[in-house]
DNA sequence: CCTTGACTTCAAGTTTACTTGAACTTGTAG
DNA sequence: CTACAAGTTCAAGTAAACTTGAAGTCAAGG
């Protein structure tokens, strides 16, 4: 039994579209060996790598950031539990920060917006101290640009 | 004293770029009156509307979704606390769900990925029951496409 | 042998949320 | 009255993360 996976097998197992897998490979997030024909073959370890990618995306990380994290994994052997733990450790913190922000949003939404005390205060609520901490979809150029708030 | 704001005043007060404000108006998220010259004038109520938009974005909502929410506000008077509460009420639930997902991710990251029990299980962790609940940046076409997981 | 499905590359298209630039008009301070 | 800042529209550009289509190659079953 071959222990490697074709791109469609990997796609089915991971839930990630084959086109996305090719894209990830192009970006250097995953690797494959090629058959003489040029067809890709992925190891099963790629599944865990993909899981990590999917997780990280849900946390709002860009593929560039995720790639940087994955680069920290050892290359001399297939990453084990301990190797992954090195990556996931700081993430608990990241997740906790995100949760804390959501709590703030929840409070802010209930109190600040609805009661009418709001003017430019909401920026503090949304982005208290981290200028570059833009999570969520789309560009957020408005974040970290409080310097012009002179009114 | 004029109680209306020019686009740059509004921009400074809200932290949202003037170009974005024009874009929001074009999308129907905010409104303005026009002077004879064509210059926009915004009421102060727009500030709260903007706060809502900014909040909602941080929760991962698209401008289309946000627009749909804002359309629920009454048009016969300037929305008050009670009006906003109608919108923000269900949001606590939404935020709580998001927080719950983050908790799952945290646990999953620590346990499932690092221990190696992972294959396609992670999809359940990431997206337990809500197919369309794609938060975070970028397209997530892989979500809600579990039907082909026959392997 | 032949067909069908899976695979390949490469270029171009898609979506969201804006920004940027050009060309022009208005408003205000001195 | 004359700068100059601030406003306008419109078209085009940007970024991320993919998807789609075209055109061709490869592998397996009958």
mmCIF file of N, CA and C (backbone and C1' of nucleotides) in Angstrom, chain C residues 6-20:
data_model
loop_
_atom_site.group_PDB
_atom_site.id
_atom_site.type_symbol
_atom_site.label_atom_id
_atom_site.label_comp_id
_atom_site.label_asym_id
_atom_site.label_seq_id
_atom_site.Cartn_x
_atom_site.Cartn_y
_atom_site.Cartn_z
ATOM 1 P P DA C 6 -11.826 11.252 -11.654
ATOM 2 O "O5'" DA C 6 -10.274 11.549 -11.418
ATOM 3 C "C5'" DA C 6 -9.369 10.458 -11.326
ATOM 4 C "C4'" DA C 6 -7.961 10.975 -11.570
ATOM 5 C "C3'" DA C 6 -7.653 12.277 -10.824
ATOM 6 O "O3'" DA C 6 -6.409 12.134 -10.152
ATOM 7 C "C1'" DA C 6 -7.077 12.461 -13.103
ATOM 8 P P DC C 7 -5.957 13.219 -9.098
ATOM 9 O "O5'" DC C 7 -4.828 14.016 -9.908
ATOM 10 C "C5'" DC C 7 -3.689 13.304 -10.406
ATOM 11 C "C4'" DC C 7 -3.008 14.095 -11.499
ATOM 12 C "C3'" DC C 7 -2.714 15.552 -11.148
ATOM 13 O "O3'" DC C 7 -1.426 15.672 -10.546
ATOM 14 C "C1'" DC C 7 -3.306 15.212 -13.462
ATOM 15 P P DT C 8 -0.941 17.139 -10.152
ATOM 16 O "O5'" DT C 8 -0.487 17.791 -11.533
ATOM 17 C "C5'" DT C 8 0.654 17.277 -12.223
ATOM 18 C "C4'" DT C 8 0.952 18.116 -13.454
ATOM 19 C "C3'" DT C 8 0.963 19.619 -13.205
ATOM 20 O "O3'" DT C 8 2.240 20.038 -12.756
ATOM 21 C "C1'" DT C 8 -0.207 19.100 -15.228
ATOM 22 P P DT C 9 2.401 21.497 -12.183
ATOM 23 O "O5'" DT C 9 2.345 22.418 -13.489
ATOM 24 C "C5'" DT C 9 3.263 22.205 -14.560
ATOM 25 C "C4'" DT C 9 2.977 23.198 -15.676
ATOM 26 C "C3'" DT C 9 3.102 24.658 -15.236
ATOM 27 O "O3'" DT C 9 3.896 25.364 -16.177
ATOM 28 C "C1'" DT C 9 0.946 24.254 -16.183
ATOM 29 P P DC C 10 4.586 26.718 -15.726
ATOM 30 O "O5'" DC C 10 3.647 27.788 -16.430
ATOM 31 C "C5'" DC C 10 3.171 27.541 -17.760
ATOM 32 C "C4'" DC C 10 2.032 28.516 -18.042
ATOM 33 C "C3'" DC C 10 2.158 29.832 -17.281
ATOM 34 O "O3'" DC C 10 2.156 30.894 -18.213
ATOM 35 C "C1'" DC C 10 -0.015 28.909 -17.043
ATOM 36 P P DA C 11 2.374 32.396 -17.674
ATOM 37 O "O5'" DA C 11 1.065 33.083 -18.259
ATOM 38 C "C5'" DA C 11 0.351 32.456 -19.326
ATOM 39 C "C4'" DA C 11 -1.087 32.943 -19.318
ATOM 40 C "C3'" DA C 11 -1.251 34.379 -18.829
ATOM 41 O "O3'" DA C 11 -2.202 35.016 -19.663
ATOM 42 C "C1'" DA C 11 -2.577 32.934 -17.520
ATOM 43 P P DA C 12 -2.522 36.557 -19.468
ATOM 44 O "O5'" DA C 12 -4.026 36.526 -18.970
ATOM 45 C "C5'" DA C 12 -4.927 35.562 -19.525
ATOM 46 C "C4'" DA C 12 -6.160 35.474 -18.662
ATOM 47 C "C3'" DA C 12 -6.634 36.829 -18.126
ATOM 48 O "O3'" DA C 12 -8.043 36.858 -18.201
ATOM 49 C "C1'" DA C 12 -6.368 35.315 -16.359
ATOM 50 P P DG C 13 -8.877 38.154 -17.888
ATOM 51 O "O5'" DG C 13 -9.893 37.610 -16.796
ATOM 52 C "C5'" DG C 13 -10.570 36.361 -17.016
ATOM 53 C "C4'" DG C 13 -11.298 35.966 -15.749
ATOM 54 C "C3'" DG C 13 -12.013 37.135 -15.067
ATOM 55 O "O3'" DG C 13 -13.289 36.683 -14.634
ATOM 56 C "C1'" DG C 13 -10.528 36.109 -13.543
ATOM 57 P P DT C 14 -14.301 37.657 -13.910
ATOM 58 O "O5'" DT C 14 -14.041 37.263 -12.395
ATOM 59 C "C5'" DT C 14 -14.319 35.937 -11.959
ATOM 60 C "C4'" DT C 14 -14.409 35.926 -10.444
ATOM 61 C "C3'" DT C 14 -15.089 37.163 -9.864
ATOM 62 O "O3'" DT C 14 -16.119 36.743 -8.989
ATOM 63 C "C1'" DT C 14 -12.971 36.805 -8.840
ATOM 64 P P DT C 15 -17.264 37.765 -8.539
ATOM 65 O "O5'" DT C 15 -16.864 38.077 -7.028
ATOM 66 C "C5'" DT C 15 -16.570 37.009 -6.151
ATOM 67 C "C4'" DT C 15 -15.970 37.578 -4.887
ATOM 68 C "C3'" DT C 15 -16.567 38.938 -4.506
ATOM 69 O "O3'" DT C 15 -17.199 38.823 -3.251
ATOM 70 C "C1'" DT C 15 -14.178 38.969 -4.434
ATOM 71 P P DT C 16 -18.052 40.068 -2.678
ATOM 72 O "O5'" DT C 16 -17.037 40.714 -1.643
ATOM 73 C "C5'" DT C 16 -16.316 39.878 -0.738
ATOM 74 C "C4'" DT C 16 -15.338 40.730 0.030
ATOM 75 C "C3'" DT C 16 -15.903 42.103 0.417
ATOM 76 O "O3'" DT C 16 -15.634 42.316 1.789
ATOM 77 C "C1'" DT C 16 -13.853 42.346 -0.769
ATOM 78 P P DA C 17 -16.370 43.508 2.555
ATOM 79 O "O5'" DA C 17 -15.231 44.613 2.531
ATOM 80 C "C5'" DA C 17 -13.956 44.317 3.086
ATOM 81 C "C4'" DA C 17 -12.994 45.418 2.720
ATOM 82 C "C3'" DA C 17 -13.564 46.847 2.866
ATOM 83 O "O3'" DA C 17 -12.589 47.681 3.471
ATOM 84 C "C1'" DA C 17 -12.621 46.569 0.783
ATOM 85 P P DC C 18 -13.099 48.826 4.494
ATOM 86 O "O5'" DC C 18 -13.251 50.198 3.787
ATOM 87 C "C5'" DC C 18 -13.001 50.432 2.390
ATOM 88 C "C4'" DC C 18 -11.551 50.271 2.028
ATOM 89 C "C3'" DC C 18 -10.861 51.584 1.712
ATOM 90 O "O3'" DC C 18 -9.761 51.845 2.577
ATOM 91 C "C1'" DC C 18 -10.603 50.001 -0.076
ATOM 92 P P DT C 19 -9.102 53.313 2.557
ATOM 93 O "O5'" DT C 19 -8.100 53.233 1.316
ATOM 94 C "C5'" DT C 19 -7.037 52.285 1.323
ATOM 95 C "C4'" DT C 19 -6.107 52.574 0.144
ATOM 96 C "C3'" DT C 19 -5.573 54.002 0.065
ATOM 97 O "O3'" DT C 19 -4.203 53.875 -0.297
ATOM 98 C "C1'" DT C 19 -6.710 53.474 -1.940
ATOM 99 P P DT C 20 -3.269 55.185 -0.286
ATOM 100 O "O5'" DT C 20 -3.258 55.571 -1.838
ATOM 101 C "C5'" DT C 20 -3.008 54.557 -2.805
ATOM 102 C "C4'" DT C 20 -3.020 55.179 -4.192
ATOM 103 C "C3'" DT C 20 -2.566 56.635 -4.261
ATOM 104 O "O3'" DT C 20 -1.597 56.719 -5.300
ATOM 105 C "C1'" DT C 20 -4.651 56.363 -5.345
#
